[in-house]
Coordinates of C-alpha atoms in Angstrom, one line a residue:
X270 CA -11.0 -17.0 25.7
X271 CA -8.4 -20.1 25.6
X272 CA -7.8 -22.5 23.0
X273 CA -9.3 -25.5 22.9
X274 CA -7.2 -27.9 20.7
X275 CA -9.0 -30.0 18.1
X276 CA -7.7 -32.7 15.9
X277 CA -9.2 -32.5 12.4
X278 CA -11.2 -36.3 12.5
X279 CA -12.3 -35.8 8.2
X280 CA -15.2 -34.5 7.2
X281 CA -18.5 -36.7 9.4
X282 CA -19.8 -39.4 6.8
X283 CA -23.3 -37.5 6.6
X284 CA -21.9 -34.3 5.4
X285 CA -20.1 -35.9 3.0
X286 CA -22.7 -38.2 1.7
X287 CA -24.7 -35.0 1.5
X288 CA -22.4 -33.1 -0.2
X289 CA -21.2 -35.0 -2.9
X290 CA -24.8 -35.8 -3.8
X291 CA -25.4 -32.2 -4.0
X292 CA -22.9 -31.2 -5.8
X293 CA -21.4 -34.1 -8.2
X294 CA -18.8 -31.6 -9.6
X295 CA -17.7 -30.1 -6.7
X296 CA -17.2 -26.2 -5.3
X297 CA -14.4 -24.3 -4.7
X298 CA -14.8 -25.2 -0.9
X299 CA -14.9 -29.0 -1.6
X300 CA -12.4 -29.3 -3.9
X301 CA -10.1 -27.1 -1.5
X302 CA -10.9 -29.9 1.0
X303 CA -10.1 -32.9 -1.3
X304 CA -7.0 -30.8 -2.2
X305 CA -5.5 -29.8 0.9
X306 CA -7.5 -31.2 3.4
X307 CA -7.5 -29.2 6.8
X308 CA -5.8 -26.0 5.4
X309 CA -5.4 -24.4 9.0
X310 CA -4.8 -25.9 12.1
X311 CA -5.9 -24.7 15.3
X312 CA -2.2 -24.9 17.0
X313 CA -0.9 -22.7 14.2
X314 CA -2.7 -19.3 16.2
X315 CA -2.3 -20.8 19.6
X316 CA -0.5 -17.6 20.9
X317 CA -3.3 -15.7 20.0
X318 CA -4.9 -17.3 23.1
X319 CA -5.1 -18.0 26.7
X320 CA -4.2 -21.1 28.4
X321 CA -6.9 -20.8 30.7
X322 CA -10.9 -19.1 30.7
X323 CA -14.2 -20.5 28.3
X324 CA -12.9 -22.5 25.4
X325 CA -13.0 -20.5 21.7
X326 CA -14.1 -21.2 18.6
X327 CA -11.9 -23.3 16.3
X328 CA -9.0 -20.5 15.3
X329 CA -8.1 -22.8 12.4
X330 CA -11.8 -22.9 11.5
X331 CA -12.5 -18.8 11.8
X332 CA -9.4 -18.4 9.8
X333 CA -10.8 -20.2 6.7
X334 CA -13.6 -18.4 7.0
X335 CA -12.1 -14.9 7.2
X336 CA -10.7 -16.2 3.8
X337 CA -13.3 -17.3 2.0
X338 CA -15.5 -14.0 2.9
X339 CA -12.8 -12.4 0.9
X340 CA -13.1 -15.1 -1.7
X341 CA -16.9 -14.3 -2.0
X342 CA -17.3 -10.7 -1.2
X343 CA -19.1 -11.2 2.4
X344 CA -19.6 -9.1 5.5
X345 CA -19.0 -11.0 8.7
X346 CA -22.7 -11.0 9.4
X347 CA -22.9 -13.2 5.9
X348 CA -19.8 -15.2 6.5
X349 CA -21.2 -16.5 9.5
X350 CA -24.7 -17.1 7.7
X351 CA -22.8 -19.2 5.2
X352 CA -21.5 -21.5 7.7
X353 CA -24.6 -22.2 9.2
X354 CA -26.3 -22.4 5.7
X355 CA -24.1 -23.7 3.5
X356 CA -23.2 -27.5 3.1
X357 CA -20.5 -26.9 1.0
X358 CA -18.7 -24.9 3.5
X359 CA -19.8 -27.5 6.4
X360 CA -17.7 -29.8 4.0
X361 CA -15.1 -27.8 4.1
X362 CA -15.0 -26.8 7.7
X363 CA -15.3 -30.7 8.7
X364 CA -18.6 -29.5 10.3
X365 CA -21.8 -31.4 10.5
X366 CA -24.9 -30.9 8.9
X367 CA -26.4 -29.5 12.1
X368 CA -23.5 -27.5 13.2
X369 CA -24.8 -24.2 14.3
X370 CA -21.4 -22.0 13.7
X371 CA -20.7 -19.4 15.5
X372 CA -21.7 -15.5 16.0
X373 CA -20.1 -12.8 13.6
X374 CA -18.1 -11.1 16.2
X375 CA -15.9 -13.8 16.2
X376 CA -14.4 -12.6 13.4
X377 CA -13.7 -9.4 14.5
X378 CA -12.2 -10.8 17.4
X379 CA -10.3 -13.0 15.5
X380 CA -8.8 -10.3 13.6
X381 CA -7.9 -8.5 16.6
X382 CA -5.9 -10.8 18.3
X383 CA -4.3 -11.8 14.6
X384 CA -2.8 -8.2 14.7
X385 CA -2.3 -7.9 18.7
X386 CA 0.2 -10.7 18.4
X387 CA 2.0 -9.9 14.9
X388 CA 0.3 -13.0 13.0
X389 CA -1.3 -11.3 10.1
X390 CA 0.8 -12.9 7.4
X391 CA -0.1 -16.3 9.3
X392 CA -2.5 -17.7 6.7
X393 CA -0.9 -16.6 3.8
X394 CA 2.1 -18.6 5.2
X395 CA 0.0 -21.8 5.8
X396 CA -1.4 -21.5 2.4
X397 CA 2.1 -20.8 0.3
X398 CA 3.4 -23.9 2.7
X399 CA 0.6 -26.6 1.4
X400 CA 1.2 -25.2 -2.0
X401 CA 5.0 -25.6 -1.8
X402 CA 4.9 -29.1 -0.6
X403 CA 2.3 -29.7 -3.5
X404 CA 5.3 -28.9 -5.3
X405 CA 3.5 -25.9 -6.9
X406 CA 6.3 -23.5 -5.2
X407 CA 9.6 -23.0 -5.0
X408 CA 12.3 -20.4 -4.4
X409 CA 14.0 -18.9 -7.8
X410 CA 12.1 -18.5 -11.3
X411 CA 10.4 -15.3 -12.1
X412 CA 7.6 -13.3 -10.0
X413 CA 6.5 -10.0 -10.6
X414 CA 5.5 -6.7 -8.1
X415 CA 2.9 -3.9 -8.2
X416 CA 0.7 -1.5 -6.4
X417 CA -2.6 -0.1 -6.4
X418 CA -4.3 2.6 -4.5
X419 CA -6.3 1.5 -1.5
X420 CA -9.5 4.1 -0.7
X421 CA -9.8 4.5 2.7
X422 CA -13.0 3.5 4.3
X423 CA -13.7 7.6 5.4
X424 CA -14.8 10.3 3.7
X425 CA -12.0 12.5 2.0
X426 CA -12.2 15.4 3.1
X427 CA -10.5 19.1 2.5
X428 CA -9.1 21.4 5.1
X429 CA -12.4 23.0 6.3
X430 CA -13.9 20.1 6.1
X431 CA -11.4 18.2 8.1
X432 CA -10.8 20.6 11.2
X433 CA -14.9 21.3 11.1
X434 CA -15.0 17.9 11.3
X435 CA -12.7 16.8 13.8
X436 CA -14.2 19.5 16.2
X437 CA -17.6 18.1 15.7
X438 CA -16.4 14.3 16.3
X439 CA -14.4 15.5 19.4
X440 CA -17.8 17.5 20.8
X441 CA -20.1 14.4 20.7
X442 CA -17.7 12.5 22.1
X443 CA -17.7 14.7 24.9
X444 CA -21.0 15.1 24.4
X445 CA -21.2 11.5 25.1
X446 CA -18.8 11.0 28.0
X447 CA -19.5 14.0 29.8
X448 CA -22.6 15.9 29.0
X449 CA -22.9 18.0 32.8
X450 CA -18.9 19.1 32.1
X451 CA -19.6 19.6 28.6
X452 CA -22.8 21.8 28.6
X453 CA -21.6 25.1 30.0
X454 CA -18.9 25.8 27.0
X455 CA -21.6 25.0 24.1
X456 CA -23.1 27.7 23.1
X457 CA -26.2 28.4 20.3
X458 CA -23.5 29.0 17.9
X459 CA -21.6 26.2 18.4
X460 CA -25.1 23.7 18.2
X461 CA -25.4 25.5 14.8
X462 CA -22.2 25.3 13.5
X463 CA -21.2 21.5 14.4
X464 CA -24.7 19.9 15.4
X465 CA -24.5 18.6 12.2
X466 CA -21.9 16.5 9.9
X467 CA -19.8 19.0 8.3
X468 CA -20.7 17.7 5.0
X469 CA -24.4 18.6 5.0
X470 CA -24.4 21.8 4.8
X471 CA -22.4 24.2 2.3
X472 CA -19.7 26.5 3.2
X473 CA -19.6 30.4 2.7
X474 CA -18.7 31.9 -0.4
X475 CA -15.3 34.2 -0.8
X476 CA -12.0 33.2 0.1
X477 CA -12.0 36.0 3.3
X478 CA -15.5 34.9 4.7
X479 CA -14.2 31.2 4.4
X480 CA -10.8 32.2 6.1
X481 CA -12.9 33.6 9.2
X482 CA -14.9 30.7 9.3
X483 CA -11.6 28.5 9.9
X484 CA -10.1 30.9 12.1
X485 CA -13.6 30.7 14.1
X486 CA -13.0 26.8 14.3
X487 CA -9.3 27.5 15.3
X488 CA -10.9 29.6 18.4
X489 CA -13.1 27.3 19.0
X490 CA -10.9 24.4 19.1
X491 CA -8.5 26.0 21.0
X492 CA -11.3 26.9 23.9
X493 CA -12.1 23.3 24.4
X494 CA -9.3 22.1 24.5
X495 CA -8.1 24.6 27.3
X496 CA -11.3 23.5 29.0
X497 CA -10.4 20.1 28.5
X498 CA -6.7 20.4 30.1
X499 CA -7.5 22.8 32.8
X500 CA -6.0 21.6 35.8
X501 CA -9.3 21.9 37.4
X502 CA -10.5 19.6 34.4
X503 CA -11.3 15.5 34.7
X504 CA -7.6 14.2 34.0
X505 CA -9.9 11.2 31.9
X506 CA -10.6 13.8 29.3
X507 CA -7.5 14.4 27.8
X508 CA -7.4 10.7 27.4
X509 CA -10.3 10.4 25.0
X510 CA -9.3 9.4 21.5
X511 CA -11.1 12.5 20.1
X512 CA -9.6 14.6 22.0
X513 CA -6.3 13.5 21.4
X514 CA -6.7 13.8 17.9
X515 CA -8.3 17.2 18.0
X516 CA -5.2 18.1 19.4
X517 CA -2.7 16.8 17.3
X518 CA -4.8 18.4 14.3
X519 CA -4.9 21.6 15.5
X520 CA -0.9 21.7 15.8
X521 CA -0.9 21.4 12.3
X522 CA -3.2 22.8 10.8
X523 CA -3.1 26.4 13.1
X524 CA -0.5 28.6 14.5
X525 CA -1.5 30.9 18.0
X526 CA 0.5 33.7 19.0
X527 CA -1.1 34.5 22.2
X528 CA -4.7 35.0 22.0
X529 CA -4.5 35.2 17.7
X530 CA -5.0 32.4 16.2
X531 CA -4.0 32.4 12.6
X532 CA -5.2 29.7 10.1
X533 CA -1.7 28.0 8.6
X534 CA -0.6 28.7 5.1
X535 CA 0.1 25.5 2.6
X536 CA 3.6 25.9 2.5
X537 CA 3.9 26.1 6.6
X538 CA 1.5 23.0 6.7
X539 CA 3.8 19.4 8.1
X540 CA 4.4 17.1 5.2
X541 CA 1.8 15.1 3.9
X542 CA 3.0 12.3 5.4
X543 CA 2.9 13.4 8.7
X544 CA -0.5 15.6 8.6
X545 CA -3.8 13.6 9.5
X546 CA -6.7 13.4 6.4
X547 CA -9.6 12.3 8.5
X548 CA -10.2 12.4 12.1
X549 CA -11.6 8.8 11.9
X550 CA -9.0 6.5 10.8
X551 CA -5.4 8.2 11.6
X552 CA -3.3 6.2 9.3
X553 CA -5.0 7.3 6.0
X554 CA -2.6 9.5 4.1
X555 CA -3.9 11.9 1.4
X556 CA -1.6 10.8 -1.7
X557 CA -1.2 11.8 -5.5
X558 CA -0.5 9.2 -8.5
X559 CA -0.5 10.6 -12.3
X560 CA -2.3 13.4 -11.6
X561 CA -5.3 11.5 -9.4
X562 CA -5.5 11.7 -5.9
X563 CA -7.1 9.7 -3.1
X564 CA -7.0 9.4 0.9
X565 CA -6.1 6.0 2.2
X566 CA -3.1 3.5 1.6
X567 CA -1.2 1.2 -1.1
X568 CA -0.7 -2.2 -1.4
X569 CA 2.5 -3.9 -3.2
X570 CA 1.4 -7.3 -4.5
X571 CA 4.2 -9.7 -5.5
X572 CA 3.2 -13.4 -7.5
X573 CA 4.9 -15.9 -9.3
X574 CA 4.4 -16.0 -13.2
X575 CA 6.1 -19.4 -14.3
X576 CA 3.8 -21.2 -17.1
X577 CA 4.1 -24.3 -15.4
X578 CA 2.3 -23.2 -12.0
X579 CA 0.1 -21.5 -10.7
X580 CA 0.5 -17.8 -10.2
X581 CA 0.3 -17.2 -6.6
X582 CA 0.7 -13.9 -4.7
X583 CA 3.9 -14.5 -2.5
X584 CA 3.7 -11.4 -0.6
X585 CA 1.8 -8.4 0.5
X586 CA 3.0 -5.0 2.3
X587 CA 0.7 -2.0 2.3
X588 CA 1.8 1.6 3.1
X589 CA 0.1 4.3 3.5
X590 CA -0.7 6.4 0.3
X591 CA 2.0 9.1 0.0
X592 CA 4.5 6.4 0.2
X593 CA 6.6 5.7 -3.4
X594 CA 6.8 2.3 -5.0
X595 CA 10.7 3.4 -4.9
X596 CA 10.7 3.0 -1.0
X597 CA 9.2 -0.4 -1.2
X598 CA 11.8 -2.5 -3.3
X599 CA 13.7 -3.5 -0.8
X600 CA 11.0 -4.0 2.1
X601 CA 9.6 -6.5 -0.8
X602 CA 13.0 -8.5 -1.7
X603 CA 13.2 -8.8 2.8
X604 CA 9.4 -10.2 2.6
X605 CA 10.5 -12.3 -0.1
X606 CA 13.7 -13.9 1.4
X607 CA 11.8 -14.3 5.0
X608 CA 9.5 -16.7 3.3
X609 CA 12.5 -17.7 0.9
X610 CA 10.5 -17.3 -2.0
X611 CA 13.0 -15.1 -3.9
X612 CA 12.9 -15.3 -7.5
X613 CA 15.7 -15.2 -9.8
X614 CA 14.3 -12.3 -12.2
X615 CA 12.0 -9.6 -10.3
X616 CA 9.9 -7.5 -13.3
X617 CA 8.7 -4.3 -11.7
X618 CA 7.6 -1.5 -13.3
X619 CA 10.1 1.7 -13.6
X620 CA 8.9 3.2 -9.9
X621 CA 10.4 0.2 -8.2
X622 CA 14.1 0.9 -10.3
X623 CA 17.2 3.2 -9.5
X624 CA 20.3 1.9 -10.3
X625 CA 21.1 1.4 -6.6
X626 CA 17.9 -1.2 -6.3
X627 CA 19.5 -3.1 -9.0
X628 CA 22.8 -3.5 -7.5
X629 CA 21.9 -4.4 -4.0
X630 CA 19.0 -6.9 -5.2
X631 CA 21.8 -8.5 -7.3
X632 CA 24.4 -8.1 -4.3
X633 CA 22.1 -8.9 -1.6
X634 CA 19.7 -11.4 -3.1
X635 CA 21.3 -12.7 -6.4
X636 CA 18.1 -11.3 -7.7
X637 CA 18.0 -9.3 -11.0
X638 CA 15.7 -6.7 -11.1
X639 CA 14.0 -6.2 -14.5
X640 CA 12.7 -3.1 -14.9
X641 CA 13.2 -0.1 -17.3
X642 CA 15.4 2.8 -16.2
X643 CA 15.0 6.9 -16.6
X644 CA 16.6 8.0 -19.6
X645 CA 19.5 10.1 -19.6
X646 CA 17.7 13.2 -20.2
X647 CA 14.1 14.6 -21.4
X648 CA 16.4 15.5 -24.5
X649 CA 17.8 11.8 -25.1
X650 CA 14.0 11.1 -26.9
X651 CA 15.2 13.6 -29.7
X652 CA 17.9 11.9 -31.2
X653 CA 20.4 13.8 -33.0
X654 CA 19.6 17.1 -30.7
X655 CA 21.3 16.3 -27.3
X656 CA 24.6 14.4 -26.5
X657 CA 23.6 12.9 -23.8
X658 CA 25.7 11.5 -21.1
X659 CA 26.6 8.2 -21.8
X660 CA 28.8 10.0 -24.8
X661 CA 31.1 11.0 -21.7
X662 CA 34.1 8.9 -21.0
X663 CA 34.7 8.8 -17.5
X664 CA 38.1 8.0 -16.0
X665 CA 36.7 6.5 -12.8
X666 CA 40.6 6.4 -11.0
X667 CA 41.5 9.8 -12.1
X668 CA 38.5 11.4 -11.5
X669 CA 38.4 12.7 -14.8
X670 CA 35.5 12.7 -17.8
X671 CA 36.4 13.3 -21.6
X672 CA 33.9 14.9 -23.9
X673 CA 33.1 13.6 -27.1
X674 CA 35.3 16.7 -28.7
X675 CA 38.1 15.9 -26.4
X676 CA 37.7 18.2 -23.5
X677 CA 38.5 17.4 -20.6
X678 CA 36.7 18.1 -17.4
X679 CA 37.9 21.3 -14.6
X680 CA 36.2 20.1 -11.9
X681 CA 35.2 16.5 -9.5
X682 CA 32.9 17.3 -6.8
X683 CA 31.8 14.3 -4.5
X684 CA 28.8 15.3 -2.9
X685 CA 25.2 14.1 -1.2
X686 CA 21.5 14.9 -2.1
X687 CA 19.3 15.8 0.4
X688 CA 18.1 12.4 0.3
X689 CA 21.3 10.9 1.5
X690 CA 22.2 9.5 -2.4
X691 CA 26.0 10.1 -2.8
X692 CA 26.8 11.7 -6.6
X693 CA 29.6 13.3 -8.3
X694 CA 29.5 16.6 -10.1
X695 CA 31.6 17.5 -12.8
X696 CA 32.3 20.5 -14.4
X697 CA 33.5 21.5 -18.1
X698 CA 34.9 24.6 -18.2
X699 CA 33.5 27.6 -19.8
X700 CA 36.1 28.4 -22.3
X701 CA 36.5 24.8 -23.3
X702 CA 32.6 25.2 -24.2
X703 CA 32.0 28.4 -26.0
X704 CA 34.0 27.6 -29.1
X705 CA 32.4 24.1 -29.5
X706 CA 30.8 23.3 -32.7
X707 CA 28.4 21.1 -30.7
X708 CA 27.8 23.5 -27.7
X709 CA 24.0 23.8 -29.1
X710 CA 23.8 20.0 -28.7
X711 CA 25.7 19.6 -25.3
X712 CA 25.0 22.6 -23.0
X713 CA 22.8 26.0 -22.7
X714 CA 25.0 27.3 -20.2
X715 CA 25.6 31.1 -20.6
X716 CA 27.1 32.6 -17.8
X717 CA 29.0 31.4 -14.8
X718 CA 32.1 29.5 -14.0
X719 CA 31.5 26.2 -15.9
X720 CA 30.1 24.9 -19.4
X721 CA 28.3 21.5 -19.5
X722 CA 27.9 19.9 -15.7
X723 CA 27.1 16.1 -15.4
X724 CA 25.9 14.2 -12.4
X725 CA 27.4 10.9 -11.6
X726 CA 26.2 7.7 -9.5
X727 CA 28.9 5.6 -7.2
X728 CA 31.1 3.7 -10.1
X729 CA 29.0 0.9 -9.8
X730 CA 26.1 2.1 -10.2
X731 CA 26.6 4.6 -13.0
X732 CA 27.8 1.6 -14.8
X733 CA 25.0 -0.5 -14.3
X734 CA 22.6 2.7 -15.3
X735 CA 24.1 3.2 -18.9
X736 CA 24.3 -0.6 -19.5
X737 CA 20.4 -0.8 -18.0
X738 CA 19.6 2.3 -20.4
X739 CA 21.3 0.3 -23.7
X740 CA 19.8 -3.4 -22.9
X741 CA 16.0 -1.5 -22.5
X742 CA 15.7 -0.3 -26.0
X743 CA 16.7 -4.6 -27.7
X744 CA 13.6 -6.0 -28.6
X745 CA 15.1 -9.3 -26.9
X746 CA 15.0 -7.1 -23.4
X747 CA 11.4 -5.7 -24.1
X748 CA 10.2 -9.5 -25.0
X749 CA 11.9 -10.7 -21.0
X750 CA 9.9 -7.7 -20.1
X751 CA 6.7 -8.5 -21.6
X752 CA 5.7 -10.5 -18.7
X753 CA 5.5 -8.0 -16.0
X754 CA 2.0 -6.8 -17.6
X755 CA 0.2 -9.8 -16.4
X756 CA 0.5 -8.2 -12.3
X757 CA -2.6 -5.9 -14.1
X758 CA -4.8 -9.2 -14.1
X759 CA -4.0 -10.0 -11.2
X760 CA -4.6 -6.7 -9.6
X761 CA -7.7 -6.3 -11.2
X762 CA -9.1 -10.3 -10.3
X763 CA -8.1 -8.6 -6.7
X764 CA -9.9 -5.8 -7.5
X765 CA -13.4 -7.4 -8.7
X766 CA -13.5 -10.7 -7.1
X767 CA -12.1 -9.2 -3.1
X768 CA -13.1 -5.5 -3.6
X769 CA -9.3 -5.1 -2.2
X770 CA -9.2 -1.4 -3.9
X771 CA -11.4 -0.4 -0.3
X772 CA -10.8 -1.2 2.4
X773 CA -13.7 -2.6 4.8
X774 CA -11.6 -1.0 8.2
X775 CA -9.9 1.8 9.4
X776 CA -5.7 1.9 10.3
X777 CA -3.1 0.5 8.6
X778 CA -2.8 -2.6 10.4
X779 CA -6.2 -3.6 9.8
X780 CA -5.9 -3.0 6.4
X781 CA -3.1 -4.8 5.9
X782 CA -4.3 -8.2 7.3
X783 CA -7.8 -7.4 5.0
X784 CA -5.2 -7.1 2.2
X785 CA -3.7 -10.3 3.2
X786 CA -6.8 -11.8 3.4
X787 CA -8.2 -10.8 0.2
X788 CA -4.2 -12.5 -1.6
X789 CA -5.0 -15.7 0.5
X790 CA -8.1 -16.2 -1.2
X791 CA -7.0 -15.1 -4.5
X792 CA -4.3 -18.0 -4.4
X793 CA -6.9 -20.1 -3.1
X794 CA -9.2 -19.6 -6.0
X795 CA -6.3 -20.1 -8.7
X796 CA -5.0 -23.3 -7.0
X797 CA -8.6 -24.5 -7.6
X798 CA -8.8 -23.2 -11.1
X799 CA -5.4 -24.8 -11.7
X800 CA -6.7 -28.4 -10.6
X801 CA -9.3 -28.3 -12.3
X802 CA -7.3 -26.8 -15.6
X803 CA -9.0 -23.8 -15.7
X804 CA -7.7 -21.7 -18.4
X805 CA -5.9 -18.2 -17.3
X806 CA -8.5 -15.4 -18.8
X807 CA -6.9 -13.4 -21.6
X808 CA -7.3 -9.9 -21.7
X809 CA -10.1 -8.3 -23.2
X810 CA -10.2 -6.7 -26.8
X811 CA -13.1 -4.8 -27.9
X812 CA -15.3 -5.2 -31.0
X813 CA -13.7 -2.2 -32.6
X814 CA -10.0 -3.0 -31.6
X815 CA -10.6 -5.9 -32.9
X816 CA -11.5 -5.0 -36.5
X817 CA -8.7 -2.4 -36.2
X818 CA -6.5 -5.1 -35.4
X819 CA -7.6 -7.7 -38.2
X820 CA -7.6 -4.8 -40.6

């Protein structure tokens, strides 16, 4: 399809005489109008389409739409209902009365070509731009980050149930796309054992009978997919997407030695990371959070919290779900400069904080991340039974550290984790150690070489730790802090009013411009709230908190 430019002419006379006699007070959609007027032009997503062929539907126009189905919790099927129902959002679509819309594919399509062509932070962009020049905006301030777990839009699965699984999916499409080439390899067996969804029926009891059941998959896996790249074989098969992925599982999750195949141990499977979850969307990680774990992704939202304005979500990133909230501090200060929206005070919660992040925000961005800081050690919360390391004097040009009792250290080691992160060990010695009074305090080293060992940051940053580590406990730090618990409401307002904690698609792309989607209309509902001087909700107390709180 080609675009078909379209200048916004106002909303037609009827509609609006229709409208406002409906609906004296106004909706969302026609207050959104009066607000902002045409939110989205056409012209913004012309790249999205052809020069030449049939003309398409308004971009600018499917574009609000694909917001406010987020806004209201609709399929595409509704979405499109509403616009051929719905005078309100005729209004705000500059549509009239007898408009007939369009079909619901069109915003599948629409999606498609959003992500085929990199545009799926487009509308958020257009959106933070009217409210910017609304004056509602503006770089600096405070704004505050953080995630949420995303269920993936697949069944989570375990092991057996995942390569059962991804066999059976790879045999009907096979099935599907050639049944004549197909038929010869199935056997009874096989019809029994994947004619069905895995998950309706129960697996064997005992650990051994359930081990030769997988390595009976792994056989059978393995048999098609010889069959499959036989030279003799269509070359086409290898390319189906099933096929490819019945592959790829079976790399990890067996090992054959000849003709054994041998089911893989845990500690010989790839990293979750890297290792598929479900054969039907091939971007959902498996990940774990405080003890609860889920398949599918994460999303990092970032708003403004000045009492003044509006809070507005400024960016969105999702990740898949074994990825840290550590990873994605910077990735969210580089969103945040792109669109220069960078505040002047970032409150995160403590996985978004090493002391590294807070230097190269403050370097980088002029940005100070607020955020609390590991302690010095699990023993630092017993005061009075550990010395902890900030008692160390540490002679940064010498390459020396003092103990509290004098002592000075044997050893300077500069050295790397496996992660990359540069440190400094250093070493007390033992004989220095043994006859300290405070030895039970400091160090439980016994035997070896060296007494108490400590692990240093860069200069910089160790600097910026201990000082981080004394500002955290003042109640005047705690009281800046204070506002980083109102991300929560706004996670959970995502959560009820744009069902963002599932995602409607599969892959991470997809999921991502839903994601941005759902933040589009969440700002979208608070600019209207804020025009109308709609009070922020408070958080909830219970009857019996209550009394507990009176009392």
């Amino acid at each position: 399809m080609s675009l078909e430019s379209r200048d916004d002419r106002g909303v037609p006379e009827l509609t609006a005489r229709v409208v406002r006699a409906a609906f004296p007070k106004g909706t969302l959609a026609v207050r959104v109008r009066e607000a902002l007027g045409p939110l989205f032009e056409d012209e913004s997503f012309a790249e999205a389409f052809a020069k030449r062929g049939r003309p398409a539907v308004s971009p600018g126009a499917v574009a609000l739409v694909a917001v406010l189905q987020y806004a209201e919790g609709l399929t595409d099927r509704q979405a499109a209902d509403q616009v051929r129902a719905r005078m309100d959002w005729k209004f705000l679509l500059g549509l009239e009365l007898d408009d007939p819309g369009f079909d619901f594919s069109v915003l599948s399509d629409f999606r498609a070509r959003l992500i085929e062509h990199g545009l799926e932070e487009k509308v958020l962009d257009l959106v933070l731009e009217r409210i910017s020049a609304l004056g509602l905006l503006r770089s600096g301030g405070r704004q505050r980050t953080d995630s949420t777990h995303v269920l993936a839009a697949v069944r989570t699965l375990n092991r057996m149930e995942f390569v059962g699984e991804t066999l059976r999916a790879a045999l009907e499409a096979l099935a599907a796309a050639a049944p004549q080439w197909l038929s010869p390899l199935v056997t009874a067996e096989w019809v029994k054992r994947y004619g069905a969804r895995v998950d309706s029926y129960r697996f064997p009891k005992g650990e051994n009978v359930r081990q030769e059941w997988a390595k009976q998959v792994g056989q059978d896996g393995f048999t098609l997919l010889e069959a499959a790249f036989a030279p003799g074989a269509p070359g086409w098969l290898r390319e189906i997407p099933a096929v490819q992925v019945l592959r790829r599982a079976w790399i990890e999750q067996y090992h054959r030695d000849g003709e054994e195949v041998r089911w893989r141990e845990a500690k010989d499977l790839p990293p979750g990371r890297h290792r598929l979850s479900s054969p039907y969307d091939l971007d959902a990680r498996y990940g774990v959070k405080r003890g609860s774990g889920w398949c599918g992704y994460k999303t990092h939202l970032s708003e403004t919290c000045e009492p003044d304005a509006p809070h507005v979500i400024t960016h969105v990133v999702t990740t898949d779900a074994t990825v840290s909230d550590t990873e994605m501090t910077a990735t969210v200060h580089e969103g945040l400069a792109a669109r220069e929206l960078l505040p002047n005070e970032h409150a995160v919660d403590a996985g978004y904080v090493t002391a590294a992040h807070i230097v190269t925000t403050r370097d980088r961005h002029g940005t100070e991340l607020l955020g609390p800081v590991g302690l010095d050690t699990v023993h630092e919360r017993h005061e009075g039974e550990h010395i902890a390391q900030s008692a160390f004097t540490v002679d940064w040009p010498a390459r020396k550290v003092t103990c509290p009792q004098g002592a000075v250290s044997v050893s300077w080691s500069d050295q790397r984790k496996p992660s990359g992160t540069p440190i400094t060990r250093v070493h007390f010695a033992l004989q220095d150690c043994d006859p300290c009074p405070l030895r039970t305090q400091c160090t439980k080293a016994a035997n070896g070489k060296y007494g108490r060992t400590l692990t240093l940051l860069p200069r910089e940053q160790q600097q910026v730790l201990e000082q981080r580590r004394i500002e955290q406990q003042t109640p005047e730090w705690k009281a800046r802090y204070d506002v980083r618990a109102g991300i929560e409401g706004t996670i959970s307002q995502a959560v009820r009013r744009t069902g963002i904690r599932r995602t409607r698609y599969t892959s991470l792309a997809k999921t991502q411009l839903g994601n941005v989607l759902a933040a589009t209309a969440i700002n979208i509902i608070r600019l209207d709230a804020w025009l109308t001087d709609t009070p922020i909700g408070k958080t909830r107390t219970s009857h019996l908190a209550a009394l507990d709180l009176a009392a």
